[in-house]
Short mmCIF file of C-alpha atoms and ligand atoms in Angstrom, two decimals:
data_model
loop_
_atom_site.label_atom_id
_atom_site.label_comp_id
_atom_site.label_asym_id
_atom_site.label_seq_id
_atom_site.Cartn_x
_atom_site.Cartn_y
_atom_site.Cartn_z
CA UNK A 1 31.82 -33.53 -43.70
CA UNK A 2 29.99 -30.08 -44.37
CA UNK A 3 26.72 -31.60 -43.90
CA UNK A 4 27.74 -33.03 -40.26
CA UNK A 5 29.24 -29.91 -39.51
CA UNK A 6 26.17 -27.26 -40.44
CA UNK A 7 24.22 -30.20 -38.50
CA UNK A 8 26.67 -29.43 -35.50
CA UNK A 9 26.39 -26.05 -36.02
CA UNK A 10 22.41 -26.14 -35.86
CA UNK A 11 22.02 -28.54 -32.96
CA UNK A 12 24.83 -25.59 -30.86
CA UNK A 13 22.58 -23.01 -32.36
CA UNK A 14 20.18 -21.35 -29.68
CA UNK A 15 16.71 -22.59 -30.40
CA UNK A 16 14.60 -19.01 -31.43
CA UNK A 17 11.33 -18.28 -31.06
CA UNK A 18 10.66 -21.20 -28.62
CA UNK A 19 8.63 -21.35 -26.47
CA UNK A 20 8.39 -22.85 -23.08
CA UNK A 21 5.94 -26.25 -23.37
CA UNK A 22 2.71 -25.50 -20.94
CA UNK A 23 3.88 -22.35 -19.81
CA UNK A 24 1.88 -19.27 -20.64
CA UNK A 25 3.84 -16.38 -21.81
CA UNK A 26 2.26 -14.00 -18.62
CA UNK A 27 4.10 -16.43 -16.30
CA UNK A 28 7.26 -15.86 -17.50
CA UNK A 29 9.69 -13.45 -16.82
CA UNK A 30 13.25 -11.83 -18.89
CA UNK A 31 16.22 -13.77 -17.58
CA UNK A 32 18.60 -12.85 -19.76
CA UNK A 33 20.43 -10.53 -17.46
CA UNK A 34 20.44 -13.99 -14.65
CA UNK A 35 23.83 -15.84 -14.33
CA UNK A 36 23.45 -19.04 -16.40
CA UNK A 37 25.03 -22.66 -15.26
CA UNK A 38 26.69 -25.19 -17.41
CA UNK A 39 23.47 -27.30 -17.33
CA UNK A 40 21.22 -24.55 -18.49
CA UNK A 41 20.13 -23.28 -15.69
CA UNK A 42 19.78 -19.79 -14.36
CA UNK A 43 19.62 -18.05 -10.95
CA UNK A 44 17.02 -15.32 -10.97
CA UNK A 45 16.24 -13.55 -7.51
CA UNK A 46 17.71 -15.95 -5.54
CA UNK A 47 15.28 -18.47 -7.57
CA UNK A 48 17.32 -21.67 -9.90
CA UNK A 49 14.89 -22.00 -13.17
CA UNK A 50 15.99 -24.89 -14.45
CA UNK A 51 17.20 -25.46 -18.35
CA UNK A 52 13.92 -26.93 -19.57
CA UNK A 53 11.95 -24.09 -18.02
CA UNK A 54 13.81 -21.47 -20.37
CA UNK A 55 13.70 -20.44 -23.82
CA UNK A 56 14.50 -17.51 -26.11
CA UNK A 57 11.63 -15.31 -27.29
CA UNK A 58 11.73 -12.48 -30.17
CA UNK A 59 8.25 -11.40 -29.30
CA UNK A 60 6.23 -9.91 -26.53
CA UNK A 61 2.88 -11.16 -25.99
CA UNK A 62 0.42 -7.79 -25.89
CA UNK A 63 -3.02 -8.22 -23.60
CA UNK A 64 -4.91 -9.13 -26.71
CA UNK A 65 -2.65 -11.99 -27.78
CA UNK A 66 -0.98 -10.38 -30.39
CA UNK A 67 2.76 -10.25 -30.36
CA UNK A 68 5.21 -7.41 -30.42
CA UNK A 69 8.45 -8.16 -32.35
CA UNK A 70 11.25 -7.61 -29.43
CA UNK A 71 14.81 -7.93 -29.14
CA UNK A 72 15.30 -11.77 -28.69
CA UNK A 73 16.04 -12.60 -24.95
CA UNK A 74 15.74 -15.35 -22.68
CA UNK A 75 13.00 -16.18 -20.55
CA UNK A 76 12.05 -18.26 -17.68
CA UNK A 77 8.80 -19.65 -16.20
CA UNK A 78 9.20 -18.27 -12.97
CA UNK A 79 5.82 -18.13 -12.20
CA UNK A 80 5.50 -22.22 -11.67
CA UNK A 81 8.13 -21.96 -9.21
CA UNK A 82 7.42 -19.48 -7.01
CA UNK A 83 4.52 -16.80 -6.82
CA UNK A 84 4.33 -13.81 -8.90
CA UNK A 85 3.08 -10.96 -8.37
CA UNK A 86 2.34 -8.27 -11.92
CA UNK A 87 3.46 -5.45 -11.78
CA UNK A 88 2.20 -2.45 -14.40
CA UNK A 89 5.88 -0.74 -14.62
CA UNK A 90 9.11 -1.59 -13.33
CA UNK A 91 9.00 -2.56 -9.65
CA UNK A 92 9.83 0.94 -8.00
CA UNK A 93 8.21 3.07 -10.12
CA UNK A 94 4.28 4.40 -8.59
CA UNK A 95 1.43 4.89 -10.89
CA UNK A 96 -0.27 8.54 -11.09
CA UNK A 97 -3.17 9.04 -13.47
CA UNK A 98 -2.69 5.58 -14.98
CA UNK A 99 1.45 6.28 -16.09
CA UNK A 100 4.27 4.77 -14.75
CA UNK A 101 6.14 7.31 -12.58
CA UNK A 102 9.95 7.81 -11.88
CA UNK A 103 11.47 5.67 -8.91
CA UNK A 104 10.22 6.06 -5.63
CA UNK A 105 12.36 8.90 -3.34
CA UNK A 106 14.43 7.38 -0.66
CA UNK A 107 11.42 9.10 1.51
CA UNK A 108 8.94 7.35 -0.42
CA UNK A 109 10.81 3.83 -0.53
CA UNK A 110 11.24 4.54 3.56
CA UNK A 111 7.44 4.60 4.11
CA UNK A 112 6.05 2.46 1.47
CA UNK A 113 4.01 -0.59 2.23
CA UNK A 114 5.69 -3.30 0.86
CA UNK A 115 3.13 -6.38 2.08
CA UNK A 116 0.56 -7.60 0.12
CA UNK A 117 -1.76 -10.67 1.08
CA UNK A 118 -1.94 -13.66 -1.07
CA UNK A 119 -4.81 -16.00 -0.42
CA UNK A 120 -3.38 -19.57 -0.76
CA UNK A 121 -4.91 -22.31 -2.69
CA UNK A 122 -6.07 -23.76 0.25
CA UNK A 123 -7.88 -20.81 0.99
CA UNK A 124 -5.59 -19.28 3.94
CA UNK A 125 -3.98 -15.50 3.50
CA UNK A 126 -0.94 -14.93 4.34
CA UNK A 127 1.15 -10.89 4.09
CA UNK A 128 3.78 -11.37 1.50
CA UNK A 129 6.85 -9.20 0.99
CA UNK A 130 6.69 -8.16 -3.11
CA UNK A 131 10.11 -8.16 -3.56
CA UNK A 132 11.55 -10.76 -1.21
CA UNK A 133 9.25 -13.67 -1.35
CA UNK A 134 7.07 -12.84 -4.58
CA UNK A 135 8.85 -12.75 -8.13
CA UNK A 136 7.88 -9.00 -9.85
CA UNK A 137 6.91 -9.88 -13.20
CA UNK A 138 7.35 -6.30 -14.38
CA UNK A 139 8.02 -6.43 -18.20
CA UNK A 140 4.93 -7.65 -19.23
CA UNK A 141 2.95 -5.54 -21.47
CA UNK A 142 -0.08 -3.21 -19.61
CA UNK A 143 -3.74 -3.96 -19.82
CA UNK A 144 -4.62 -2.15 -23.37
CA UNK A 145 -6.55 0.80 -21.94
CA UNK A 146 -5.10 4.34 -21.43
CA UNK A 147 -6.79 4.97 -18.36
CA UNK A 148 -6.97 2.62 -15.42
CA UNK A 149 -9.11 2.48 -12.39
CA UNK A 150 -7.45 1.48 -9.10
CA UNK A 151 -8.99 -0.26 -6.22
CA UNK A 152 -8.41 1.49 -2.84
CA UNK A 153 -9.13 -1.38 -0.35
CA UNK A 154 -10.11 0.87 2.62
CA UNK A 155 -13.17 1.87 1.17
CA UNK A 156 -16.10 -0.35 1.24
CA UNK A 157 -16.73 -2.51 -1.46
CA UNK A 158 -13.64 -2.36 -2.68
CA UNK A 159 -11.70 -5.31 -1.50
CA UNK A 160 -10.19 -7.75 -3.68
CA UNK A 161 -8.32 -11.06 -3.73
CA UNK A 162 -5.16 -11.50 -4.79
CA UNK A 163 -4.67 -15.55 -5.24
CA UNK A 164 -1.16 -17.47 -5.54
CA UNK A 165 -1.48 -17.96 -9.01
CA UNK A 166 -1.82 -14.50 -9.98
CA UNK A 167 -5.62 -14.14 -10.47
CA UNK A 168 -7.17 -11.03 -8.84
CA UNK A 169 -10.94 -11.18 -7.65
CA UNK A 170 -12.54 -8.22 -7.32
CA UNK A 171 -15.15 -8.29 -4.72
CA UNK A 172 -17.82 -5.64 -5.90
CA UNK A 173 -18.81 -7.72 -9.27
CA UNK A 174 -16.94 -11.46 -8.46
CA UNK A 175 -15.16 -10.82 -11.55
CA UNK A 176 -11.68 -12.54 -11.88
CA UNK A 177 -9.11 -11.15 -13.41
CA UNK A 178 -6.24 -12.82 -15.36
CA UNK A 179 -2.77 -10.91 -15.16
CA UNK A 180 -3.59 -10.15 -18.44
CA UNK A 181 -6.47 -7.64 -17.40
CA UNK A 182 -4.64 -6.25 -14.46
CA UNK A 183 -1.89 -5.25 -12.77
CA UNK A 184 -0.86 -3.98 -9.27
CA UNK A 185 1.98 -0.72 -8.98
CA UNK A 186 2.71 1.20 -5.74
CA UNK A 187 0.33 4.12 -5.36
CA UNK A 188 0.64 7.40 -2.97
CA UNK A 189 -3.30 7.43 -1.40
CA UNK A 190 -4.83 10.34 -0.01
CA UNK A 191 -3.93 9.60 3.73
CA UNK A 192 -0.33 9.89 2.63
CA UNK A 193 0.37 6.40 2.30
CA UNK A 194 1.80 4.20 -0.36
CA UNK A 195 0.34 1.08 -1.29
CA UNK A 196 0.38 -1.36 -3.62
CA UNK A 197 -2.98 -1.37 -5.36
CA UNK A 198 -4.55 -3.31 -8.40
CA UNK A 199 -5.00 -1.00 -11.19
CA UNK A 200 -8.00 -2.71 -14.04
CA UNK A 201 -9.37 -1.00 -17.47
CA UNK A 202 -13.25 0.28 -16.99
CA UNK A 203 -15.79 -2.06 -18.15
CA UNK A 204 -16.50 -2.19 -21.91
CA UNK A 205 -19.93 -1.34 -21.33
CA UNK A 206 -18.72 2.03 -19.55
CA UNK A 207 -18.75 4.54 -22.07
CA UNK A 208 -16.04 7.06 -22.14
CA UNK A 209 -15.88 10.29 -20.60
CA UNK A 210 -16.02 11.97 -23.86
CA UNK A 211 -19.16 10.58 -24.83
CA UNK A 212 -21.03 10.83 -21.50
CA UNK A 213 -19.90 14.70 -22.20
CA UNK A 214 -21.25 15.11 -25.65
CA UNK A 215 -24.74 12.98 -24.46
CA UNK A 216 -25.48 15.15 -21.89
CA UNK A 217 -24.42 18.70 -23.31
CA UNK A 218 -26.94 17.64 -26.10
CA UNK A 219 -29.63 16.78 -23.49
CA UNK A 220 -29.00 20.21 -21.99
CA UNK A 221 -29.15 21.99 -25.15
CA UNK A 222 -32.35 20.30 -25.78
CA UNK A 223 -34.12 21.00 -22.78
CA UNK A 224 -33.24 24.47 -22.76
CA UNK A 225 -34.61 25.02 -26.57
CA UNK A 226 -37.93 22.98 -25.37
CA UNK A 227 -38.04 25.32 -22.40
CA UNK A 228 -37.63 28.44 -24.66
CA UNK A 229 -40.31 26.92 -27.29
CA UNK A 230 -43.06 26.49 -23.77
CA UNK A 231 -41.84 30.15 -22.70
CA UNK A 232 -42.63 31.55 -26.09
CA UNK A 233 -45.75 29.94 -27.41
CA UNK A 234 -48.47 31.46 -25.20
CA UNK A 235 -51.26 28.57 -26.15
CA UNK A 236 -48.34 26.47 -23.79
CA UNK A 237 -48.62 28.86 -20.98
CA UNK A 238 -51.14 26.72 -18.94
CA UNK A 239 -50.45 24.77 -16.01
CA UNK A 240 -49.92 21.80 -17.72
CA UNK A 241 -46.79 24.03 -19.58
CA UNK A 242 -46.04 25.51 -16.26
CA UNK A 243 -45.35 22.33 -14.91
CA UNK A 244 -43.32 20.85 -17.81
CA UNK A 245 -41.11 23.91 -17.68
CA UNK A 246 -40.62 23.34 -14.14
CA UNK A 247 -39.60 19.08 -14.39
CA UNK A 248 -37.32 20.46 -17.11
CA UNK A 249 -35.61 22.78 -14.92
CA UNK A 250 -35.26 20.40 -12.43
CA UNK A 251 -33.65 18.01 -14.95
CA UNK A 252 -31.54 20.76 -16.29
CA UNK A 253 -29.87 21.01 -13.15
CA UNK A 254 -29.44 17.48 -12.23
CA UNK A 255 -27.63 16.62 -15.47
CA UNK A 256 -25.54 19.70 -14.93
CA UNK A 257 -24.24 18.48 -11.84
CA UNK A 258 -23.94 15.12 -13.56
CA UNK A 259 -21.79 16.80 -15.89
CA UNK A 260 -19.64 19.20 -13.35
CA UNK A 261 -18.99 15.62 -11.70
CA UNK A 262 -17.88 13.65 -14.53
CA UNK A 263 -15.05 16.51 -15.74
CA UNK A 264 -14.52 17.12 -11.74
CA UNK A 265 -15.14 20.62 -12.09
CA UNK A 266 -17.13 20.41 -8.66
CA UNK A 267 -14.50 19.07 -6.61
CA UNK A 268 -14.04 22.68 -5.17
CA UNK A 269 -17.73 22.01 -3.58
CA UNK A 270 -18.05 18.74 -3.78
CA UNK A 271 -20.56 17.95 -0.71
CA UNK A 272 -22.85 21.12 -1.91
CA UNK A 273 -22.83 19.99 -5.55
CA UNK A 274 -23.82 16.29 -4.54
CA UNK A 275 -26.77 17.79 -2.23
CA UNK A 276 -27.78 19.87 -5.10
CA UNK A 277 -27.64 16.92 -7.51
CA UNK A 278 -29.62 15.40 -5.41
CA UNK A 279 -32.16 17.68 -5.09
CA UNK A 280 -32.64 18.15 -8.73
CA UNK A 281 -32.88 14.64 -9.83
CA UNK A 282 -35.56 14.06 -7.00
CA UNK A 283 -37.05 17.43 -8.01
CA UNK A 284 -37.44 16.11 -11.29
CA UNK A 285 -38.85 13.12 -10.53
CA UNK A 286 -41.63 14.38 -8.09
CA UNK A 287 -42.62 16.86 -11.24
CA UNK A 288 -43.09 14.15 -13.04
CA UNK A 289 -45.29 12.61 -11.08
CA UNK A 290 -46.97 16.00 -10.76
CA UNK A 291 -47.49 15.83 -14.40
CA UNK A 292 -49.05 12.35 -14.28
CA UNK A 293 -51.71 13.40 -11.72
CA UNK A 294 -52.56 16.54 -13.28
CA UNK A 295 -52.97 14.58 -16.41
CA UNK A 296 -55.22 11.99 -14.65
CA UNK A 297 -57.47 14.18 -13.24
CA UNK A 298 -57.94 16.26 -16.34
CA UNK A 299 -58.71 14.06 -18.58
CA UNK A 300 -60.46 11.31 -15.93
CA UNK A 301 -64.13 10.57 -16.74
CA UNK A 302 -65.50 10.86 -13.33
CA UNK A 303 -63.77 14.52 -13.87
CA UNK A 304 -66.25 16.25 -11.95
CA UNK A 305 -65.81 14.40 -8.26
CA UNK A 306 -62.16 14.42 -9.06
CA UNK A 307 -61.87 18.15 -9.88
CA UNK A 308 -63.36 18.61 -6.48
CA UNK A 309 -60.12 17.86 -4.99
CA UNK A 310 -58.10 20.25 -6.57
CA UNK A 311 -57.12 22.64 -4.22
CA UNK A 312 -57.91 26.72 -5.04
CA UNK A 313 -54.52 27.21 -6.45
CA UNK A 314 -53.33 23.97 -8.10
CA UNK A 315 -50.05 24.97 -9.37
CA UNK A 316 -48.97 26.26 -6.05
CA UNK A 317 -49.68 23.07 -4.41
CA UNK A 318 -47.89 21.32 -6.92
CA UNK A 319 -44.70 23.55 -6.49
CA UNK A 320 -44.94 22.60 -2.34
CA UNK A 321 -45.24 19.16 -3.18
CA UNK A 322 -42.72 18.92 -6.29
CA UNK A 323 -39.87 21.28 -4.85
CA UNK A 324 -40.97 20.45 -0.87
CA UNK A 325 -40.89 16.61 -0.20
CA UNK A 326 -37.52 16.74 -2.49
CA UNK A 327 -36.38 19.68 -0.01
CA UNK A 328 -37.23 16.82 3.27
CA UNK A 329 -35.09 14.19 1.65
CA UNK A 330 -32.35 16.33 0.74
CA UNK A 331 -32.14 17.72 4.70
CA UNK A 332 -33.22 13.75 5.97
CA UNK A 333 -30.22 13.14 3.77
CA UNK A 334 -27.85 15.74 4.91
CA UNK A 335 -28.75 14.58 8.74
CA UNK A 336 -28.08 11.47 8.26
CA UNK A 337 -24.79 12.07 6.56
CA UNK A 338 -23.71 14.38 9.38
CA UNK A 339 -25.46 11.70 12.47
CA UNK A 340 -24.83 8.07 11.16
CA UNK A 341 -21.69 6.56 12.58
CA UNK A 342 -22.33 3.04 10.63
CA UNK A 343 -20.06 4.01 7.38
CA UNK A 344 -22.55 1.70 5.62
CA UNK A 345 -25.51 3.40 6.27
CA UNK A 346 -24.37 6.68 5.36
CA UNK A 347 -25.01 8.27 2.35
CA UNK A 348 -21.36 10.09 2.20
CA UNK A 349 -22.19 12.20 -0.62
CA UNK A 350 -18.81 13.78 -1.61
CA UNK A 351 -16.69 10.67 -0.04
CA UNK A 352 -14.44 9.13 -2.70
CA UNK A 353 -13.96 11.99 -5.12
CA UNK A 354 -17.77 11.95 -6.24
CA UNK A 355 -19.53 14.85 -6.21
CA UNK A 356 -22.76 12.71 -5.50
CA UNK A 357 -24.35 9.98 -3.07
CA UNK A 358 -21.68 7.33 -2.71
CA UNK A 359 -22.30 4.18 -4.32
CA UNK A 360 -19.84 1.18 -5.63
CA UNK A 361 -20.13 2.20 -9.04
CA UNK A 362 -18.84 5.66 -8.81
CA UNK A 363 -16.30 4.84 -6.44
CA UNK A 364 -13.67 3.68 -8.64
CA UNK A 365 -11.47 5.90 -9.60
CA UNK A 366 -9.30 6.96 -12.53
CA UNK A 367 -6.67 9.20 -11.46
CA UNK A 368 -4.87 9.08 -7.50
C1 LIG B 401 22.58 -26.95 -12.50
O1 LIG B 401 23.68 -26.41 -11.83
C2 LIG B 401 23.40 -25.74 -10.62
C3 LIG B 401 24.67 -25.10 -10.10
O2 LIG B 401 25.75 -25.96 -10.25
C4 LIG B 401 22.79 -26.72 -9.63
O3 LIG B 401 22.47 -26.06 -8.42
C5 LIG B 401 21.55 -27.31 -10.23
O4 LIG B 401 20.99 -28.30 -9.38
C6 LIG B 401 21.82 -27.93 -11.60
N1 LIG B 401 20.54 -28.26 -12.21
C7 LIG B 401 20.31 -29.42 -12.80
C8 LIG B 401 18.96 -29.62 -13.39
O5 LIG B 401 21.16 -30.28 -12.85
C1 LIG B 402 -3.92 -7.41 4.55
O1 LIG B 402 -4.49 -8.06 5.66
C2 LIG B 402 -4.39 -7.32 6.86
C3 LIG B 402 -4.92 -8.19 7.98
O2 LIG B 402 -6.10 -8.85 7.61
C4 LIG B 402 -5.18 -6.00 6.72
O3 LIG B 402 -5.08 -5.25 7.91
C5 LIG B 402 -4.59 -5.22 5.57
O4 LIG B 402 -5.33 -4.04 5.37
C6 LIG B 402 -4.57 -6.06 4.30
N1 LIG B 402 -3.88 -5.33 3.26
C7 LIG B 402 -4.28 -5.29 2.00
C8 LIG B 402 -3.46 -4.50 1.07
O5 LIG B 402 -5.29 -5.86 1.64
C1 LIG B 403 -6.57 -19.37 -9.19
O1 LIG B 403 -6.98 -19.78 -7.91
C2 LIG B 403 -8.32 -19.46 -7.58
C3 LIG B 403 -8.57 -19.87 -6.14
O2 LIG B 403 -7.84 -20.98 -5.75
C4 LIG B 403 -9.26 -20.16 -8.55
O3 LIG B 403 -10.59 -19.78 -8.27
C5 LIG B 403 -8.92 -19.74 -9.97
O4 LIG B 403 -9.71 -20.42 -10.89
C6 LIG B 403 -7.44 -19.97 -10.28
N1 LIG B 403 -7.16 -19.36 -11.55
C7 LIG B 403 -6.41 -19.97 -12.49
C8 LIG B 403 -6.20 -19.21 -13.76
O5 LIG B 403 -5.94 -21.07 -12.32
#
């Protein structure tokens, strides 16, 4: 008799830490606040998950696979149903600076885009409305990076494909992206709109911030010591030490733009400072070549019929050629930014919060 009943009592017993068969955890979603019928089922967002669908989890599964001990609840796998769409936070929240971000004001919610387009498996796109015919999958736990770039599909090379079962391509590498590597929030853009926008962690083979900081102050510190060491020895006065000092300067200032744009700290001149980058990184490289012909012809063995061409003053043909041509680029540069209509052939130095010549790389972007 007590054996059949604690056998009763098990079978009644909800089954813990089960798990749905063939359904991964990131296409689930908590039911437990969803009425439940009789037979099991439940009715979430208008959407019946039926009983063998369901099953009570004590865990969260983290980006990495590992699990986070949670209060047990009941989940559902939604996501073979109906499309889902991953969200980073709850489903009116925005994201700013990578952090989920109070509810939208009634202003906000008024002007927001709600539409997002889902490319079918058969390859057609169609505008979906993220609440009404998408299931937000909104408690699942973030990509494991603290700071997220976004993808702002109005500017080139930015697009990206969203795909009915919750894979995201991104365009610029052909990387997809499982909904364990990204996730899409609303997002307040610059032209005062509000989109919904895929947020992804950098690449692991981007370094950090920090350490881009602490490589390039050290490369600054260095070439300003090896500058003072050519100033202050006088046997490395020549014009061979003339001309080092001035590919040094040149690279001083390039990497100190670099550095202005990686903290930001240009933003207040942003078109200036990427002109002026420019010019000292192509500075630097035209000393260098300098340096390589003036090396060639010193120490060529037909010396004589090469010395011949040197002009009368060699060092101040070298400074017209070094800081001159790099002068004509930067103003060919600056025309075309200012004449070109075709957005692709512009350079847009400044556009897309980079202090420098636009290019894919630099324009993702951390923070809105
Ligand atoms: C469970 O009950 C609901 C509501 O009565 C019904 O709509 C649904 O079809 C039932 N599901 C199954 C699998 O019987
Ligand atoms: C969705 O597609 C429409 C039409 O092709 C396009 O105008 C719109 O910018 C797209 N929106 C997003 C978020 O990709
Ligand atoms: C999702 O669909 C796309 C396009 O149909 C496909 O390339 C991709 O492999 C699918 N991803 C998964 C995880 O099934």
């Amino acid at each position: 008799m007590r054996i059949l009943l604690i056998a009763v009592l098990f079978l009644l017993m909800p089954k813990s830490n089960a798990e749905i068969p063939g359904c991964d955890f990131f296409d689930t979603v908590d039911i437990s606040k969803a009425p439940r019928f009789s037979n099991g089922s439940y009715l979430y967002e208008g959407l019946l998950i039926p009983a063998h669908l369901t099953a009570e989890y004590d865990y969260k599964l983290l980006a990495d696979d590992s699990k986070e001990k949670v209060a047990s609840h009941v989940r559902g796998c939604a996501c073979h149903l109906r499309p889902c769409i991953r969200f980073c936070c709850p489903q009116y929240q925005k994201m700013q600076k990578s952090k989920c971000y109070g509810d939208m004001s009634e202003d906000e919610l008024n002007k927001h885009d709600p539409f997002v387009n889902v490319t079918l498996s058969d390859g057609s796109v169609v505008r979906r409305h993220f609440k009404e015919d998408l299931i937000v999958q909104s408690d699942l736990a973030k990509p494991g990076c603290p700071r997220m770039y976004f993808l702002n599909h109005e500017l080139p090379g930015n697009e990206f494909t969203l795909f009915e079962n919750g894979s995201l391509l991104r365009h610029w590498d052909k990387v997809e992206l499982s909904k364990r590597e990204y996730c899409v929030q609303h997002l307040s853009f610059k032209d005062d709109s509000i989109r919904i926008a895929p947020h992804f962690c950098p690449l692991s083979s981007e370094h950090s911030r920090t350490w881009k900081t602490v490589a390039i102050v050290i490369s600054l510190i260095c070439i300003i010591l090896t500058i003072s060491v050519y100033l202050y020895v006088e046997k490395l006065r020549n014009l061979h030490g003339k001309c080092f000092i001035c590919y040094l300067a040149s690279l001083f200032l390039g990497y100190f733009f670099l550095v202005l744009n990686v903290w930001k700290y240009s933003s207040g001149f942003c078109v200036t400072a990427g002109f002026l980058g420019y010019f000292s990184v192509m500075a630097a490289f035209f000393w260098l070549s300098v340096i390589g012909i003036h090396l060639r012809i010193k120490f060529s063995l037909a010396s004589n019929c090469l010395h011949r061409l040197l002009p009368e003053n060699p060092f101040r043909a070298y400074n017209l050629y070094a800081w001159g041509i790099p002068l004509i680029m930067t103003a060919i540069t600056y025309t075309a930014d200012q004449v070109l209509k075709n957005e692709k052939l512009r350079p847009r130095v400044g556009v897309g919060k980079n202090c420098w010549i636009y290019s894919l790389l630099y324009s993702c972007d951390f923070s809105s």
